[in-house]
Short mmCIF file of N, CA and C in Angstrom, two decimals:
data_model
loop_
_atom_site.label_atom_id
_atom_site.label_comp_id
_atom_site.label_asym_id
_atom_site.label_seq_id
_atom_site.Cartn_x
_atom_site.Cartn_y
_atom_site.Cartn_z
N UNK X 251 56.95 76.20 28.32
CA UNK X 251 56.72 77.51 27.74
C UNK X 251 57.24 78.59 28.68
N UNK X 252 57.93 79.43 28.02
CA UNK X 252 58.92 80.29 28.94
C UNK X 252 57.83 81.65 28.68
N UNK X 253 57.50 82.20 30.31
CA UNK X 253 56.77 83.58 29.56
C UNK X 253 56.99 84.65 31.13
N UNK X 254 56.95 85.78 30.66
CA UNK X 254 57.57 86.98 31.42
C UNK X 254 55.95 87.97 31.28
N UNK X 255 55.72 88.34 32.80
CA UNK X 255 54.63 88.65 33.09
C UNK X 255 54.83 90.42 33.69
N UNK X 256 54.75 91.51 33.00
CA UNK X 256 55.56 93.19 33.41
C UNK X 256 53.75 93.24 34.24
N UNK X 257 54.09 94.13 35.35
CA UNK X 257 52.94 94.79 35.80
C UNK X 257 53.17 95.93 36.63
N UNK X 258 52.51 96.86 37.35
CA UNK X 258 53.12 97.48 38.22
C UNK X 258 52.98 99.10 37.47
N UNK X 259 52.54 99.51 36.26
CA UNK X 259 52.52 100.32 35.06
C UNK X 259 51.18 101.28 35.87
N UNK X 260 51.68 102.81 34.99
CA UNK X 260 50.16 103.17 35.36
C UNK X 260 50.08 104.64 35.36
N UNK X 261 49.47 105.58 35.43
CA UNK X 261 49.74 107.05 35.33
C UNK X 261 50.13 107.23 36.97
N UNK X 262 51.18 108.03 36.81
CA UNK X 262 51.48 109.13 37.88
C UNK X 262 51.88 110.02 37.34
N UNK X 263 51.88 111.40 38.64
CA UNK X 263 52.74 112.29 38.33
C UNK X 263 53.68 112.53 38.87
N UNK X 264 54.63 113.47 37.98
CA UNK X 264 55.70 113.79 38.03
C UNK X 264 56.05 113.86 39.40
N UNK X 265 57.54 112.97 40.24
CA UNK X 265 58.20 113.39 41.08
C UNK X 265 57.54 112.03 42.02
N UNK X 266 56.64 111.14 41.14
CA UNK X 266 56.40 110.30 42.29
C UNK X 266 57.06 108.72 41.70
N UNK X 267 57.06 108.17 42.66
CA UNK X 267 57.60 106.73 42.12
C UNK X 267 56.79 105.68 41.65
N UNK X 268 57.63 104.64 41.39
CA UNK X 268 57.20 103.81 41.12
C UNK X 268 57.56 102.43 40.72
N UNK X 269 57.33 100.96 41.26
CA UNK X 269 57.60 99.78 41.03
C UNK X 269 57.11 98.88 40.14
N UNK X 270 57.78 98.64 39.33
CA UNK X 270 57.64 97.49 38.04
C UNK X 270 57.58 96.28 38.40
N UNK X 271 57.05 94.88 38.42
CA UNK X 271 57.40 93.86 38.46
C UNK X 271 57.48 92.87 36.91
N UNK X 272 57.99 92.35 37.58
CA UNK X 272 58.39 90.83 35.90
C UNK X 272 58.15 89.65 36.72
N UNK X 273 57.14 89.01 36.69
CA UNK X 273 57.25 87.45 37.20
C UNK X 273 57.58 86.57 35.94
N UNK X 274 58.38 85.68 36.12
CA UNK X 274 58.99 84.75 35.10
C UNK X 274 58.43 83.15 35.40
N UNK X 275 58.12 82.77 34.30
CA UNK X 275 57.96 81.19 34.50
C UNK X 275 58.78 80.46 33.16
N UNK X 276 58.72 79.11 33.45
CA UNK X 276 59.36 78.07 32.46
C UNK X 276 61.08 78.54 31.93
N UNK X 277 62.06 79.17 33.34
CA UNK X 277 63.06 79.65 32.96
C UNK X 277 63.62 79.05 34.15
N UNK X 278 64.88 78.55 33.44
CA UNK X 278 65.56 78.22 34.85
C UNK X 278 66.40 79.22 35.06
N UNK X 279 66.02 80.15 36.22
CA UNK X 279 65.58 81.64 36.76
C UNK X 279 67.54 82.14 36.76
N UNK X 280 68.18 81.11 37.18
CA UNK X 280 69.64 81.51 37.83
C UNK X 280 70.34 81.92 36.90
N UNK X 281 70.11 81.19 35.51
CA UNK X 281 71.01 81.34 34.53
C UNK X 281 70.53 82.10 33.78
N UNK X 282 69.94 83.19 33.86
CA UNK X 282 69.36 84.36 32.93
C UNK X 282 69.69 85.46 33.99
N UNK X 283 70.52 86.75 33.21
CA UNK X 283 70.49 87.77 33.25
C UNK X 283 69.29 88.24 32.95
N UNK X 284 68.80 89.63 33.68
CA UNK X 284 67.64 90.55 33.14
C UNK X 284 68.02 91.75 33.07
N UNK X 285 67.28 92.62 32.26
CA UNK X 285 66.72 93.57 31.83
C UNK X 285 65.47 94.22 31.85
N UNK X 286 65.54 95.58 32.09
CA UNK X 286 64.63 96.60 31.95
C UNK X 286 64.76 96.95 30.80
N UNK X 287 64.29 97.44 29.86
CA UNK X 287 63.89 98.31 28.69
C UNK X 287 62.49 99.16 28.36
N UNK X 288 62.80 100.10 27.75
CA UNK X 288 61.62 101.08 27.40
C UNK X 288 61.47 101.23 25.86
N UNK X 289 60.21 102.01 25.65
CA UNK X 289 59.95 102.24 24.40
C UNK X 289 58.50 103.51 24.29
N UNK X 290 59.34 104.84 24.01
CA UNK X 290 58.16 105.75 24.18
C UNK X 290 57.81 105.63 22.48
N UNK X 291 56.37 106.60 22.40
CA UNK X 291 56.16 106.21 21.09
C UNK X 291 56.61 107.16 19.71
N UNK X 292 57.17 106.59 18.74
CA UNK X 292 57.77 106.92 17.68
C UNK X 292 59.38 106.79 18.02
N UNK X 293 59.99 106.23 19.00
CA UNK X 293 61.26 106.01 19.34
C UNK X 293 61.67 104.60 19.36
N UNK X 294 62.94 104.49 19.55
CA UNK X 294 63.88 103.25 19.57
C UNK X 294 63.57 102.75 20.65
N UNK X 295 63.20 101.18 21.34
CA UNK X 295 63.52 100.49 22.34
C UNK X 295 64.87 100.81 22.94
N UNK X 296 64.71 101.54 24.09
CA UNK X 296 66.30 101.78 24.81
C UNK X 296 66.67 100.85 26.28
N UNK X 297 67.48 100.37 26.09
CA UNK X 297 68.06 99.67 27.75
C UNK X 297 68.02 100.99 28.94
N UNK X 298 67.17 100.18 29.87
CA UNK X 298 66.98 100.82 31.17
C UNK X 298 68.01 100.48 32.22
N UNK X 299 67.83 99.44 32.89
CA UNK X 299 68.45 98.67 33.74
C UNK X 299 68.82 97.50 33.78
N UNK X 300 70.21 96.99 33.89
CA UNK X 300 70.42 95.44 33.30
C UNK X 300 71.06 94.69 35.39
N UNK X 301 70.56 93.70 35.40
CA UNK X 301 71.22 92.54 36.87
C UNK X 301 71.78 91.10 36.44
N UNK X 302 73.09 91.04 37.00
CA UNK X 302 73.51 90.13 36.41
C UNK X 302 72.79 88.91 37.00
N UNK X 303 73.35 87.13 36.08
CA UNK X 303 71.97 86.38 36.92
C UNK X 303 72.22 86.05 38.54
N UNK X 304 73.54 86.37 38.97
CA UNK X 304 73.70 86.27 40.40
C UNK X 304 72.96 87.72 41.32
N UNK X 305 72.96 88.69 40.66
CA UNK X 305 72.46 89.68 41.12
C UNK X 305 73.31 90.21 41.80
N UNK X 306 74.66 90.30 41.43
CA UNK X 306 75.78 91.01 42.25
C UNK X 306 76.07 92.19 41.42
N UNK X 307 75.64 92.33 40.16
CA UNK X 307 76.02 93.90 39.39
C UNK X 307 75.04 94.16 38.86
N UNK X 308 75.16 95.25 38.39
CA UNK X 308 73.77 95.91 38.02
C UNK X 308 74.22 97.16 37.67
N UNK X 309 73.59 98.12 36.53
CA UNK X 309 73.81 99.32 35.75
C UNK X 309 72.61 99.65 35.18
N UNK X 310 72.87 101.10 34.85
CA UNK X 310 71.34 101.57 34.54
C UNK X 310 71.44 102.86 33.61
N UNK X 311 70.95 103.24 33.14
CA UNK X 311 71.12 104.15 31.34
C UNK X 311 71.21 105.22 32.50
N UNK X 312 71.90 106.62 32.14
CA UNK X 312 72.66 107.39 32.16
C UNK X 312 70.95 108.44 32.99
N UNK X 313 70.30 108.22 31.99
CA UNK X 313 68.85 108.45 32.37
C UNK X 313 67.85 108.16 33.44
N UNK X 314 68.60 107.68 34.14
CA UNK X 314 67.75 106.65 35.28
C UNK X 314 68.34 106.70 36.35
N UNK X 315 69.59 106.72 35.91
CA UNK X 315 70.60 106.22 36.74
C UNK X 315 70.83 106.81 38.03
N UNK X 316 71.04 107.07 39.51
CA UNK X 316 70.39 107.66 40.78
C UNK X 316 69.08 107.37 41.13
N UNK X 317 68.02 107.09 40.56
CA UNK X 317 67.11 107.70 40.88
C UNK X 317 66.01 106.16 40.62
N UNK X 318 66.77 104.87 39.75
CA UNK X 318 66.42 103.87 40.16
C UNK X 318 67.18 102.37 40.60
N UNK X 319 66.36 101.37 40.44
CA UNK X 319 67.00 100.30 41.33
C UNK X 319 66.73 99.14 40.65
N UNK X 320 67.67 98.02 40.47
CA UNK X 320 66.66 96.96 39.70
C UNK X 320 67.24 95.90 40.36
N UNK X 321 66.33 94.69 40.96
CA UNK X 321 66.51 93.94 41.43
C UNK X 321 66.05 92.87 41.44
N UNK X 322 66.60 91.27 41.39
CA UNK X 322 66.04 90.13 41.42
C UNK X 322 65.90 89.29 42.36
N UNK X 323 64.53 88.08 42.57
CA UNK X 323 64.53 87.69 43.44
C UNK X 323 64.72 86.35 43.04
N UNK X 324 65.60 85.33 43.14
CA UNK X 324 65.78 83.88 42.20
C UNK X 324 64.63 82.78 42.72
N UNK X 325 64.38 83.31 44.20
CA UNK X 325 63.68 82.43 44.47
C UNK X 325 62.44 82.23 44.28
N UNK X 326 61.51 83.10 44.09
CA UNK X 326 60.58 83.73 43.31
C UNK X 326 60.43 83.60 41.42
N UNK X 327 61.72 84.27 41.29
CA UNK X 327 61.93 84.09 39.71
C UNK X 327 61.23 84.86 39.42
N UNK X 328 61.31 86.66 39.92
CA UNK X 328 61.10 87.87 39.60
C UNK X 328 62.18 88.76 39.42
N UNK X 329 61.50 90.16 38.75
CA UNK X 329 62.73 91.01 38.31
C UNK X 329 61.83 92.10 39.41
N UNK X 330 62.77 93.45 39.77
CA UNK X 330 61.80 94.23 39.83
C UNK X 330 62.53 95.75 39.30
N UNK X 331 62.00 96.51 38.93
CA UNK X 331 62.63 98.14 38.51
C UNK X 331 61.92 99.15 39.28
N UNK X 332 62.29 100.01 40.54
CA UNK X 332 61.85 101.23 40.88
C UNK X 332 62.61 102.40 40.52
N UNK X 333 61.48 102.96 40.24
CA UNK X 333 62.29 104.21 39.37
C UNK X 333 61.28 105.29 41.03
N UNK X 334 62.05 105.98 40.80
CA UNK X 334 61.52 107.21 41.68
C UNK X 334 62.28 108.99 41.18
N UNK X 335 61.20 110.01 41.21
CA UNK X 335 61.20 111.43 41.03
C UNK X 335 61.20 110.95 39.47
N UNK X 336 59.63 110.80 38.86
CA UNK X 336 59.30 110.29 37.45
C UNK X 336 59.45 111.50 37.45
N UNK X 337 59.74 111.62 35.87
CA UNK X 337 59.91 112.82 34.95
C UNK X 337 58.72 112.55 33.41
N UNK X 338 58.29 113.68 33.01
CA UNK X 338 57.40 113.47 31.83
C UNK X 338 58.21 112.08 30.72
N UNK X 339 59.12 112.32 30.73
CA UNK X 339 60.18 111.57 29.38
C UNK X 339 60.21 110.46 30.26
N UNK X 340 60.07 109.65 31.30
CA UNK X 340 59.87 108.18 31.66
C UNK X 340 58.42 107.68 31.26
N UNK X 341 57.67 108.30 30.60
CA UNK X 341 56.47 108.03 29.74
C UNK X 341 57.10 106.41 28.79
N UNK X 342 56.50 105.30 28.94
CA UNK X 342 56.79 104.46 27.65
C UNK X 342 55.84 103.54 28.12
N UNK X 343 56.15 102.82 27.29
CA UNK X 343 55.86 100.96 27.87
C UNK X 343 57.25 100.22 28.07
N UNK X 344 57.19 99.86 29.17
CA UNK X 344 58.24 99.17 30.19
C UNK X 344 58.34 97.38 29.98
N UNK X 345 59.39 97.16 29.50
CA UNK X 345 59.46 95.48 29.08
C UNK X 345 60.68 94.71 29.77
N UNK X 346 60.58 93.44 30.60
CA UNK X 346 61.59 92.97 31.35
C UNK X 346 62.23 92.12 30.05
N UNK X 347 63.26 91.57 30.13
CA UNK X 347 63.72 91.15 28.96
C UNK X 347 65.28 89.77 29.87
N UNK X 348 64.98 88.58 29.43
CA UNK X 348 65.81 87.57 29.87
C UNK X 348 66.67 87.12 28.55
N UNK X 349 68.23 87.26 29.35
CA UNK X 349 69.30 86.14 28.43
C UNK X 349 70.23 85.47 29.46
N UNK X 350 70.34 84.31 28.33
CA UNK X 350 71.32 83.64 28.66
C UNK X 350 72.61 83.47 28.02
N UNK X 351 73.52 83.93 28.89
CA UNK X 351 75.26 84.05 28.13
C UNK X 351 76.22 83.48 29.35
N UNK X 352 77.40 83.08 28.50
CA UNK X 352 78.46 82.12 29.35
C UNK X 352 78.81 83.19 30.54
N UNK X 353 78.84 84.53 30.25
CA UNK X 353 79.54 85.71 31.76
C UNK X 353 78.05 86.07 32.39
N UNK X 354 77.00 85.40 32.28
CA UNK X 354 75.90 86.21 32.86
C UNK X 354 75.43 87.46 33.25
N UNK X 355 75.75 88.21 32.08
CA UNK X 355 76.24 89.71 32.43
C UNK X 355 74.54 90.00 31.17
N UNK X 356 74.05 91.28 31.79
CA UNK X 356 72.78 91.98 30.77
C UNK X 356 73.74 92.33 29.48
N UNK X 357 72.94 92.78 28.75
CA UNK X 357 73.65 93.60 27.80
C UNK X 357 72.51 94.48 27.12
N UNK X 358 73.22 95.89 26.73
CA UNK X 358 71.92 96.91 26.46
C UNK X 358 71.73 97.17 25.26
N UNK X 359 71.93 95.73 24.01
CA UNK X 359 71.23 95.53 23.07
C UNK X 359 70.20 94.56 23.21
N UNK X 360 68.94 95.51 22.73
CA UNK X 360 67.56 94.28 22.74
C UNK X 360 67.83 93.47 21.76
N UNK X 361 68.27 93.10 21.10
CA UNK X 361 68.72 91.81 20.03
C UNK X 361 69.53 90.80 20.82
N UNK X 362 69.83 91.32 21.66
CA UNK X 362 70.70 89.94 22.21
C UNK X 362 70.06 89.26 23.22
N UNK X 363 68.44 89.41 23.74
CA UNK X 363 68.04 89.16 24.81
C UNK X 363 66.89 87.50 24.06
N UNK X 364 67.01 86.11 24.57
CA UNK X 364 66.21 85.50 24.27
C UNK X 364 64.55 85.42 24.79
N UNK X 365 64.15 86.25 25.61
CA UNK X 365 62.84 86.19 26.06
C UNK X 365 62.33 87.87 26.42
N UNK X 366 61.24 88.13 26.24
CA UNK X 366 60.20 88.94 26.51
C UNK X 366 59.22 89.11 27.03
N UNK X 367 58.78 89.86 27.66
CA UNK X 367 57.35 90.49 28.39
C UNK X 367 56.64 91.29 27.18
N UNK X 368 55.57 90.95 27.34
CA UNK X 368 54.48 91.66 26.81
C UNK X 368 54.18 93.86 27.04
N UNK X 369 54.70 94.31 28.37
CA UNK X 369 55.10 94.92 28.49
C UNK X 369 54.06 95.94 29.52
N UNK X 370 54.88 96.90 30.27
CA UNK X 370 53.57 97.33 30.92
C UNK X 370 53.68 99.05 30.45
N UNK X 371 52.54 99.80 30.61
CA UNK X 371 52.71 100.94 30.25
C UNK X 371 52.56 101.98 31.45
N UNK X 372 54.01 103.04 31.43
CA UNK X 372 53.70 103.73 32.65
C UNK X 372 53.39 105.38 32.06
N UNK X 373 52.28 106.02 32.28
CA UNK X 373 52.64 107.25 32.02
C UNK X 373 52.19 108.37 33.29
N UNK X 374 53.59 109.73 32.64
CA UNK X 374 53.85 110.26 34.24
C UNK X 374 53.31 111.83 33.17
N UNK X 375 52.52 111.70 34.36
CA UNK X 375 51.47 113.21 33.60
C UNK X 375 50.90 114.25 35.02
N UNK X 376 50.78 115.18 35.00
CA UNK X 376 50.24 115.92 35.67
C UNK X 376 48.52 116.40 35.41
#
């Protein structure tokens, strides 16, 4: 049973950071690309941050992008996402998301991802 564990969620405010984790089990960890994704409420699930499964590339939505980091550990068979200088609009629930494809590359459609986290919720409030 393959299952993806998000934690790390939680109120802050604005301008402070913060670290996501994904622990993964029943995946053989190397050959899955990951993903970050969000979902505030009444909106579309959007791609956050994608690592390829070697962990040599990595990209991050236009939105994020400076200001976080996403990184894997294979040996472990974790993901992790720090975002830092939260803004009100990084408000969602935060979901790690695993595939497997022949270029091991993310991709920032959630339809193409075979596994999911349950998801964690971060909100950045004053």
């Amino acid at each position: 049973q393959v299952t993806l564990v998000e934690s790390g969620g939680g109120l802050v405010q604005p301008g402070a950071s913060l670290t996501l984790s994904c622990v993964t089990s029943g995946l053989t960890f190397h050959n899955y690309a990951l993903a970050w994704f969000r979902q505030a409420p009444g909106k579309e699930r959007e791609f956050v941050a994608g690592i390829s499964r070697g962990g040599g590339r990595t990209d991050y939505a236009y939105s994020v992008k400076g200001r976080s980091t996403i990184s894997r550990d294979n040996a472990r068979q974790t993901t992790n996402l720090q975002i830092n200088n939260l803004k009100y609009e990084d408000t969602a629930v935060y979901y790690c998301a695993a595939r497997s494809t022949m270029d091991g590359m993310w991709s920032t459609k959630s339809n193409t991802y075979n596994y999911w986290g349950q998801g964690t919720q971060v909100t950045v409030s004053s």
